[in-house]
Short mmCIF file of N, CA and C in Angstrom, two decimals:
data_model
loop_
_atom_site.label_atom_id
_atom_site.label_comp_id
_atom_site.label_asym_id
_atom_site.label_seq_id
_atom_site.Cartn_x
_atom_site.Cartn_y
_atom_site.Cartn_z
N MET A 1 -22.88 1.49 -73.50
CA MET A 1 -22.85 2.76 -72.80
C MET A 1 -23.52 2.60 -71.44
N VAL A 2 -22.90 3.08 -70.41
CA VAL A 2 -23.42 2.95 -69.06
C VAL A 2 -23.98 4.30 -68.62
N PHE A 3 -25.22 4.26 -68.11
CA PHE A 3 -25.84 5.48 -67.58
C PHE A 3 -25.94 5.34 -66.08
N LYS A 4 -25.60 6.36 -65.39
CA LYS A 4 -25.79 6.31 -63.95
C LYS A 4 -26.70 7.47 -63.56
N LYS A 5 -27.55 7.19 -62.61
CA LYS A 5 -28.45 8.22 -62.12
C LYS A 5 -27.63 9.16 -61.24
N LEU A 6 -27.67 10.42 -61.58
CA LEU A 6 -26.91 11.39 -60.80
C LEU A 6 -27.65 11.72 -59.51
N SER A 7 -26.92 11.78 -58.45
CA SER A 7 -27.54 12.21 -57.20
C SER A 7 -27.81 13.70 -57.32
N LYS A 8 -28.69 14.21 -56.46
CA LYS A 8 -29.02 15.63 -56.47
C LYS A 8 -27.75 16.47 -56.38
N LYS A 9 -26.80 16.02 -55.57
CA LYS A 9 -25.56 16.74 -55.35
C LYS A 9 -24.69 16.78 -56.62
N ASP A 10 -24.74 15.72 -57.44
CA ASP A 10 -23.88 15.63 -58.62
C ASP A 10 -24.44 16.31 -59.86
N ARG A 11 -25.70 16.65 -59.84
CA ARG A 11 -26.32 17.25 -61.03
C ARG A 11 -25.81 18.66 -61.24
N SER A 12 -25.65 19.01 -62.49
CA SER A 12 -25.18 20.35 -62.84
C SER A 12 -26.35 21.32 -62.81
N THR A 13 -26.10 22.48 -62.26
CA THR A 13 -27.15 23.49 -62.16
C THR A 13 -27.05 24.52 -63.29
N HIS A 14 -26.19 24.29 -64.28
CA HIS A 14 -25.98 25.31 -65.32
C HIS A 14 -27.25 25.62 -66.12
N ASN A 15 -28.21 24.70 -66.17
CA ASN A 15 -29.45 24.96 -66.90
C ASN A 15 -30.45 25.79 -66.10
N ILE A 16 -30.16 26.02 -64.85
CA ILE A 16 -31.07 26.84 -64.02
C ILE A 16 -30.73 28.30 -64.26
N THR A 17 -31.40 28.86 -65.26
CA THR A 17 -31.23 30.27 -65.60
C THR A 17 -32.60 30.93 -65.56
N LEU A 18 -32.62 32.23 -65.44
CA LEU A 18 -33.87 32.97 -65.43
C LEU A 18 -34.64 32.72 -66.74
N THR A 19 -33.94 32.74 -67.85
CA THR A 19 -34.58 32.50 -69.14
C THR A 19 -35.21 31.11 -69.19
N ASN A 20 -34.46 30.09 -68.78
CA ASN A 20 -34.99 28.73 -68.80
C ASN A 20 -36.18 28.57 -67.85
N LEU A 21 -36.13 29.22 -66.71
CA LEU A 21 -37.25 29.16 -65.76
C LEU A 21 -38.49 29.81 -66.37
N GLN A 22 -38.31 30.96 -67.00
CA GLN A 22 -39.44 31.65 -67.63
C GLN A 22 -40.03 30.80 -68.76
N LEU A 23 -39.18 30.22 -69.58
CA LEU A 23 -39.66 29.36 -70.67
C LEU A 23 -40.43 28.16 -70.11
N LYS A 24 -39.92 27.58 -69.04
CA LYS A 24 -40.56 26.43 -68.42
C LYS A 24 -41.92 26.83 -67.84
N MET A 25 -42.00 27.98 -67.20
CA MET A 25 -43.28 28.43 -66.63
C MET A 25 -44.31 28.65 -67.74
N GLU A 26 -43.87 29.23 -68.85
CA GLU A 26 -44.79 29.44 -69.98
C GLU A 26 -45.20 28.11 -70.60
N LYS A 27 -44.25 27.21 -70.78
CA LYS A 27 -44.55 25.90 -71.35
C LYS A 27 -45.54 25.14 -70.45
N ASP A 28 -45.38 25.28 -69.15
CA ASP A 28 -46.25 24.60 -68.19
C ASP A 28 -47.59 25.32 -67.99
N LYS A 29 -47.77 26.40 -68.76
CA LYS A 29 -49.02 27.17 -68.74
C LYS A 29 -49.38 27.71 -67.36
N MET A 30 -48.36 28.24 -66.69
CA MET A 30 -48.61 28.89 -65.42
C MET A 30 -49.35 30.20 -65.69
N ASP A 31 -50.10 30.64 -64.73
CA ASP A 31 -50.83 31.89 -64.83
C ASP A 31 -49.85 33.05 -65.03
N LYS A 32 -50.23 34.00 -65.87
CA LYS A 32 -49.37 35.14 -66.20
C LYS A 32 -48.94 35.91 -64.95
N LYS A 33 -49.86 36.15 -64.03
CA LYS A 33 -49.53 36.91 -62.81
C LYS A 33 -48.58 36.10 -61.91
N VAL A 34 -48.74 34.80 -61.89
CA VAL A 34 -47.85 33.93 -61.10
C VAL A 34 -46.45 33.98 -61.71
N ILE A 35 -46.37 33.91 -63.03
CA ILE A 35 -45.07 34.00 -63.71
C ILE A 35 -44.40 35.34 -63.37
N GLU A 36 -45.16 36.42 -63.40
CA GLU A 36 -44.61 37.74 -63.06
C GLU A 36 -44.09 37.77 -61.63
N SER A 37 -44.86 37.22 -60.70
CA SER A 37 -44.45 37.21 -59.29
C SER A 37 -43.20 36.37 -59.08
N LEU A 38 -43.18 35.18 -59.68
CA LEU A 38 -42.00 34.32 -59.53
C LEU A 38 -40.78 34.93 -60.20
N THR A 39 -40.97 35.53 -61.36
CA THR A 39 -39.86 36.16 -62.06
C THR A 39 -39.27 37.28 -61.21
N LEU A 40 -40.11 38.07 -60.58
CA LEU A 40 -39.62 39.14 -59.70
C LEU A 40 -38.80 38.57 -58.54
N VAL A 41 -39.30 37.52 -57.92
CA VAL A 41 -38.57 36.88 -56.82
C VAL A 41 -37.24 36.33 -57.34
N PHE A 42 -37.27 35.65 -58.49
CA PHE A 42 -36.05 35.08 -59.06
C PHE A 42 -35.05 36.17 -59.43
N GLU A 43 -35.52 37.26 -60.03
CA GLU A 43 -34.62 38.36 -60.39
C GLU A 43 -33.96 38.97 -59.16
N ASN A 44 -34.75 39.18 -58.11
CA ASN A 44 -34.19 39.74 -56.87
C ASN A 44 -33.15 38.81 -56.27
N ARG A 45 -33.44 37.52 -56.25
CA ARG A 45 -32.49 36.54 -55.71
C ARG A 45 -31.22 36.50 -56.55
N LEU A 46 -31.38 36.54 -57.86
CA LEU A 46 -30.23 36.50 -58.77
C LEU A 46 -29.33 37.71 -58.53
N THR A 47 -29.93 38.88 -58.38
CA THR A 47 -29.17 40.10 -58.12
C THR A 47 -28.46 40.01 -56.76
N GLU A 48 -29.18 39.53 -55.78
CA GLU A 48 -28.68 39.41 -54.41
C GLU A 48 -27.57 38.37 -54.27
N MET A 49 -27.74 37.24 -54.93
CA MET A 49 -26.88 36.08 -54.69
C MET A 49 -25.86 35.80 -55.79
N GLY A 50 -26.04 36.40 -56.96
CA GLY A 50 -25.20 36.05 -58.09
C GLY A 50 -25.70 34.74 -58.71
N VAL A 51 -25.17 34.41 -59.87
CA VAL A 51 -25.64 33.26 -60.63
C VAL A 51 -25.48 31.96 -59.84
N GLU A 52 -24.28 31.69 -59.36
CA GLU A 52 -24.04 30.42 -58.65
C GLU A 52 -24.86 30.32 -57.37
N GLY A 53 -24.95 31.40 -56.63
CA GLY A 53 -25.74 31.40 -55.40
C GLY A 53 -27.22 31.16 -55.69
N PHE A 54 -27.72 31.80 -56.75
CA PHE A 54 -29.11 31.63 -57.16
C PHE A 54 -29.38 30.17 -57.55
N GLN A 55 -28.50 29.61 -58.35
CA GLN A 55 -28.67 28.23 -58.78
C GLN A 55 -28.64 27.28 -57.59
N LYS A 56 -27.74 27.51 -56.66
CA LYS A 56 -27.65 26.67 -55.46
C LYS A 56 -28.91 26.82 -54.62
N TRP A 57 -29.37 28.05 -54.45
CA TRP A 57 -30.58 28.30 -53.65
C TRP A 57 -31.77 27.54 -54.23
N LEU A 58 -31.99 27.64 -55.53
CA LEU A 58 -33.12 26.94 -56.16
C LEU A 58 -32.96 25.43 -56.05
N ASN A 59 -31.76 24.94 -56.29
CA ASN A 59 -31.51 23.51 -56.20
C ASN A 59 -31.74 22.99 -54.77
N ASP A 60 -31.37 23.79 -53.80
CA ASP A 60 -31.49 23.37 -52.39
C ASP A 60 -32.90 23.53 -51.83
N LEU A 61 -33.78 24.26 -52.52
CA LEU A 61 -35.16 24.42 -52.03
C LEU A 61 -35.84 23.06 -51.88
N HIS A 62 -35.76 22.26 -52.90
CA HIS A 62 -36.29 20.90 -52.95
C HIS A 62 -37.56 20.71 -52.11
N PHE A 63 -38.68 21.12 -52.68
CA PHE A 63 -40.01 20.98 -52.09
C PHE A 63 -40.18 21.74 -50.78
N ARG A 64 -39.49 22.87 -50.70
CA ARG A 64 -39.74 23.81 -49.59
C ARG A 64 -40.22 25.11 -50.21
N THR A 65 -41.01 25.85 -49.47
CA THR A 65 -41.55 27.12 -49.95
C THR A 65 -40.48 28.20 -49.88
N PRO A 66 -40.25 28.93 -50.99
CA PRO A 66 -39.31 30.06 -50.92
C PRO A 66 -39.76 31.05 -49.85
N GLU A 67 -38.79 31.62 -49.16
CA GLU A 67 -39.06 32.51 -48.04
C GLU A 67 -40.02 33.64 -48.38
N GLU A 68 -39.92 34.17 -49.59
CA GLU A 68 -40.77 35.28 -49.99
C GLU A 68 -42.26 34.94 -49.87
N PHE A 69 -42.60 33.68 -50.12
CA PHE A 69 -44.00 33.26 -50.10
C PHE A 69 -44.46 32.79 -48.73
N LEU A 70 -43.57 32.87 -47.76
CA LEU A 70 -43.97 32.61 -46.37
C LEU A 70 -44.61 33.86 -45.77
N ASN A 71 -44.40 34.99 -46.42
CA ASN A 71 -45.05 36.24 -46.03
C ASN A 71 -46.53 36.12 -46.38
N HIS A 72 -47.37 36.13 -45.38
CA HIS A 72 -48.80 35.87 -45.57
C HIS A 72 -49.46 36.89 -46.49
N ASP A 73 -49.12 38.17 -46.35
CA ASP A 73 -49.72 39.20 -47.20
C ASP A 73 -49.34 38.98 -48.67
N TYR A 74 -48.08 38.65 -48.90
CA TYR A 74 -47.60 38.43 -50.26
C TYR A 74 -48.26 37.19 -50.86
N ALA A 75 -48.29 36.11 -50.11
CA ALA A 75 -48.91 34.86 -50.60
C ALA A 75 -50.40 35.07 -50.89
N LEU A 76 -51.07 35.81 -50.03
CA LEU A 76 -52.51 36.06 -50.21
C LEU A 76 -52.75 36.94 -51.45
N ALA A 77 -51.91 37.91 -51.66
CA ALA A 77 -52.06 38.79 -52.82
C ALA A 77 -51.89 38.00 -54.12
N ILE A 78 -50.92 37.10 -54.14
CA ILE A 78 -50.70 36.27 -55.33
C ILE A 78 -51.89 35.34 -55.56
N TYR A 79 -52.38 34.75 -54.49
CA TYR A 79 -53.56 33.87 -54.60
C TYR A 79 -54.75 34.64 -55.17
N ASP A 80 -55.00 35.81 -54.61
CA ASP A 80 -56.16 36.60 -55.03
C ASP A 80 -56.07 37.00 -56.51
N GLU A 81 -54.86 37.28 -57.00
CA GLU A 81 -54.68 37.64 -58.41
C GLU A 81 -54.90 36.46 -59.35
N SER A 82 -54.68 35.24 -58.85
CA SER A 82 -54.70 34.06 -59.72
C SER A 82 -55.50 32.91 -59.08
N ARG A 83 -56.55 33.26 -58.40
CA ARG A 83 -57.35 32.30 -57.63
C ARG A 83 -57.74 31.05 -58.45
N SER A 84 -58.28 31.23 -59.63
CA SER A 84 -58.76 30.07 -60.39
C SER A 84 -57.61 29.16 -60.80
N TRP A 85 -56.46 29.73 -61.13
CA TRP A 85 -55.30 28.90 -61.48
C TRP A 85 -54.85 28.09 -60.27
N PHE A 86 -54.75 28.73 -59.11
CA PHE A 86 -54.32 28.00 -57.91
C PHE A 86 -55.30 26.87 -57.57
N GLU A 87 -56.57 27.13 -57.69
CA GLU A 87 -57.57 26.10 -57.37
C GLU A 87 -57.45 24.91 -58.34
N LYS A 88 -57.21 25.19 -59.61
CA LYS A 88 -57.01 24.11 -60.59
C LYS A 88 -55.74 23.32 -60.29
N GLU A 89 -54.69 24.03 -59.90
CA GLU A 89 -53.43 23.38 -59.57
C GLU A 89 -53.55 22.50 -58.33
N VAL A 90 -54.32 22.93 -57.36
CA VAL A 90 -54.54 22.13 -56.15
C VAL A 90 -55.21 20.80 -56.54
N ILE A 91 -56.20 20.88 -57.42
CA ILE A 91 -56.89 19.66 -57.88
C ILE A 91 -55.90 18.76 -58.63
N LYS A 92 -55.05 19.35 -59.48
CA LYS A 92 -54.04 18.57 -60.20
C LYS A 92 -53.09 17.87 -59.23
N LEU A 93 -52.65 18.60 -58.20
CA LEU A 93 -51.73 18.01 -57.22
C LEU A 93 -52.38 16.85 -56.48
N GLU A 94 -53.65 17.00 -56.16
CA GLU A 94 -54.36 15.91 -55.48
C GLU A 94 -54.38 14.67 -56.38
N LYS A 95 -54.61 14.86 -57.67
CA LYS A 95 -54.63 13.74 -58.62
C LYS A 95 -53.23 13.15 -58.79
N GLU A 96 -52.22 14.01 -58.89
CA GLU A 96 -50.85 13.55 -59.10
C GLU A 96 -50.33 12.76 -57.92
N THR A 97 -50.67 13.19 -56.71
CA THR A 97 -50.12 12.56 -55.51
C THR A 97 -51.05 11.53 -54.88
N GLY A 98 -52.34 11.62 -55.19
CA GLY A 98 -53.31 10.74 -54.56
C GLY A 98 -53.60 11.12 -53.13
N LEU A 99 -53.22 12.34 -52.76
CA LEU A 99 -53.44 12.82 -51.39
C LEU A 99 -54.25 14.11 -51.41
N PRO A 100 -55.14 14.30 -50.44
CA PRO A 100 -55.85 15.58 -50.36
C PRO A 100 -54.84 16.70 -50.08
N TRP A 101 -55.16 17.88 -50.58
CA TRP A 101 -54.21 18.99 -50.45
C TRP A 101 -53.92 19.30 -49.00
N GLN A 102 -54.92 19.13 -48.12
CA GLN A 102 -54.72 19.43 -46.70
C GLN A 102 -53.61 18.55 -46.10
N GLU A 103 -53.57 17.30 -46.54
CA GLU A 103 -52.53 16.40 -46.05
C GLU A 103 -51.16 16.79 -46.61
N GLN A 104 -51.13 17.22 -47.85
CA GLN A 104 -49.88 17.66 -48.47
C GLN A 104 -49.35 18.94 -47.82
N ALA A 105 -50.26 19.73 -47.26
CA ALA A 105 -49.89 21.03 -46.69
C ALA A 105 -49.83 21.01 -45.16
N GLU A 106 -49.76 19.83 -44.57
CA GLU A 106 -49.76 19.73 -43.10
C GLU A 106 -48.65 20.54 -42.44
N ASP A 107 -47.51 20.64 -43.10
CA ASP A 107 -46.37 21.34 -42.51
C ASP A 107 -46.45 22.86 -42.68
N LEU A 108 -47.40 23.34 -43.45
CA LEU A 108 -47.54 24.78 -43.67
C LEU A 108 -48.30 25.41 -42.51
N LYS A 109 -47.83 26.52 -42.03
CA LYS A 109 -48.27 27.07 -40.75
C LYS A 109 -49.53 27.92 -40.77
N SER A 110 -49.88 28.49 -41.87
CA SER A 110 -50.98 29.46 -41.90
C SER A 110 -52.33 28.79 -41.62
N GLU A 111 -53.19 29.54 -40.95
CA GLU A 111 -54.56 29.09 -40.71
C GLU A 111 -55.42 29.34 -41.96
N ASP A 112 -54.97 30.23 -42.82
CA ASP A 112 -55.72 30.63 -44.01
C ASP A 112 -55.48 29.62 -45.13
N GLU A 113 -56.53 28.95 -45.57
CA GLU A 113 -56.41 27.94 -46.62
C GLU A 113 -55.83 28.51 -47.91
N ARG A 114 -56.17 29.75 -48.23
CA ARG A 114 -55.68 30.37 -49.46
C ARG A 114 -54.16 30.49 -49.45
N ILE A 115 -53.62 30.85 -48.30
CA ILE A 115 -52.17 30.99 -48.18
C ILE A 115 -51.50 29.63 -48.27
N ARG A 116 -52.06 28.63 -47.60
CA ARG A 116 -51.49 27.28 -47.64
C ARG A 116 -51.56 26.70 -49.06
N LYS A 117 -52.64 26.96 -49.77
CA LYS A 117 -52.75 26.48 -51.15
C LYS A 117 -51.68 27.13 -52.02
N THR A 118 -51.50 28.43 -51.85
CA THR A 118 -50.48 29.16 -52.62
C THR A 118 -49.10 28.57 -52.35
N GLN A 119 -48.76 28.41 -51.10
CA GLN A 119 -47.45 27.89 -50.73
C GLN A 119 -47.25 26.46 -51.22
N LEU A 120 -48.27 25.64 -51.10
CA LEU A 120 -48.20 24.25 -51.56
C LEU A 120 -47.95 24.18 -53.06
N VAL A 121 -48.75 24.89 -53.82
CA VAL A 121 -48.63 24.84 -55.28
C VAL A 121 -47.27 25.39 -55.72
N LEU A 122 -46.87 26.53 -55.17
CA LEU A 122 -45.61 27.13 -55.61
C LEU A 122 -44.42 26.25 -55.27
N ARG A 123 -44.38 25.70 -54.07
CA ARG A 123 -43.21 24.87 -53.73
C ARG A 123 -43.15 23.63 -54.61
N HIS A 124 -44.30 23.08 -54.93
CA HIS A 124 -44.33 21.88 -55.76
C HIS A 124 -43.93 22.20 -57.20
N ARG A 125 -44.52 23.22 -57.77
CA ARG A 125 -44.24 23.56 -59.17
C ARG A 125 -42.82 24.08 -59.37
N ILE A 126 -42.31 24.87 -58.42
CA ILE A 126 -40.92 25.35 -58.53
C ILE A 126 -39.96 24.16 -58.47
N SER A 127 -40.20 23.25 -57.55
CA SER A 127 -39.33 22.07 -57.43
C SER A 127 -39.37 21.22 -58.69
N GLU A 128 -40.54 21.06 -59.27
CA GLU A 128 -40.65 20.29 -60.52
C GLU A 128 -39.86 20.97 -61.65
N MET A 129 -39.96 22.29 -61.73
CA MET A 129 -39.23 23.02 -62.77
C MET A 129 -37.73 22.79 -62.61
N VAL A 130 -37.26 22.93 -61.38
CA VAL A 130 -35.82 22.77 -61.12
C VAL A 130 -35.37 21.35 -61.45
N LEU A 131 -36.14 20.36 -61.02
CA LEU A 131 -35.80 18.97 -61.33
C LEU A 131 -35.76 18.73 -62.83
N ASP A 132 -36.69 19.31 -63.57
CA ASP A 132 -36.70 19.18 -65.03
C ASP A 132 -35.45 19.83 -65.65
N LEU A 133 -35.08 21.00 -65.13
CA LEU A 133 -33.93 21.69 -65.68
C LEU A 133 -32.61 21.00 -65.32
N LEU A 134 -32.61 20.27 -64.22
CA LEU A 134 -31.40 19.53 -63.84
C LEU A 134 -31.18 18.32 -64.72
N GLY A 135 -32.26 17.90 -65.39
CA GLY A 135 -32.15 16.77 -66.32
C GLY A 135 -32.39 15.51 -65.68
#
């Protein structure tokens, strides 16, 4: 039997569903408030874009911050609700990548560390979820 590694373009997005994303967030022990915030964003996108558009949007994010979390007030509110979770995740990312979080977040524009941490963690964890669901 021959296995070939599928390119990002060839992978099927059929497993990217709201239910699967929620199950993955719970399995990954994401903070309850973060799950609620992401679910709201995902539900709005799904309604706005339809299933195929939503799946394409998530697949195409690939380590970029969803637009909703580029809003500084929104990102700060999410951070404030789940501060300890975000701080733990930043430490995990530093261990996983071997890079300080500031270096990982160099491309993020905000002067506020809390906002950059939120954006960094969310873009990384969302991308990991999508990659896992793609198989």
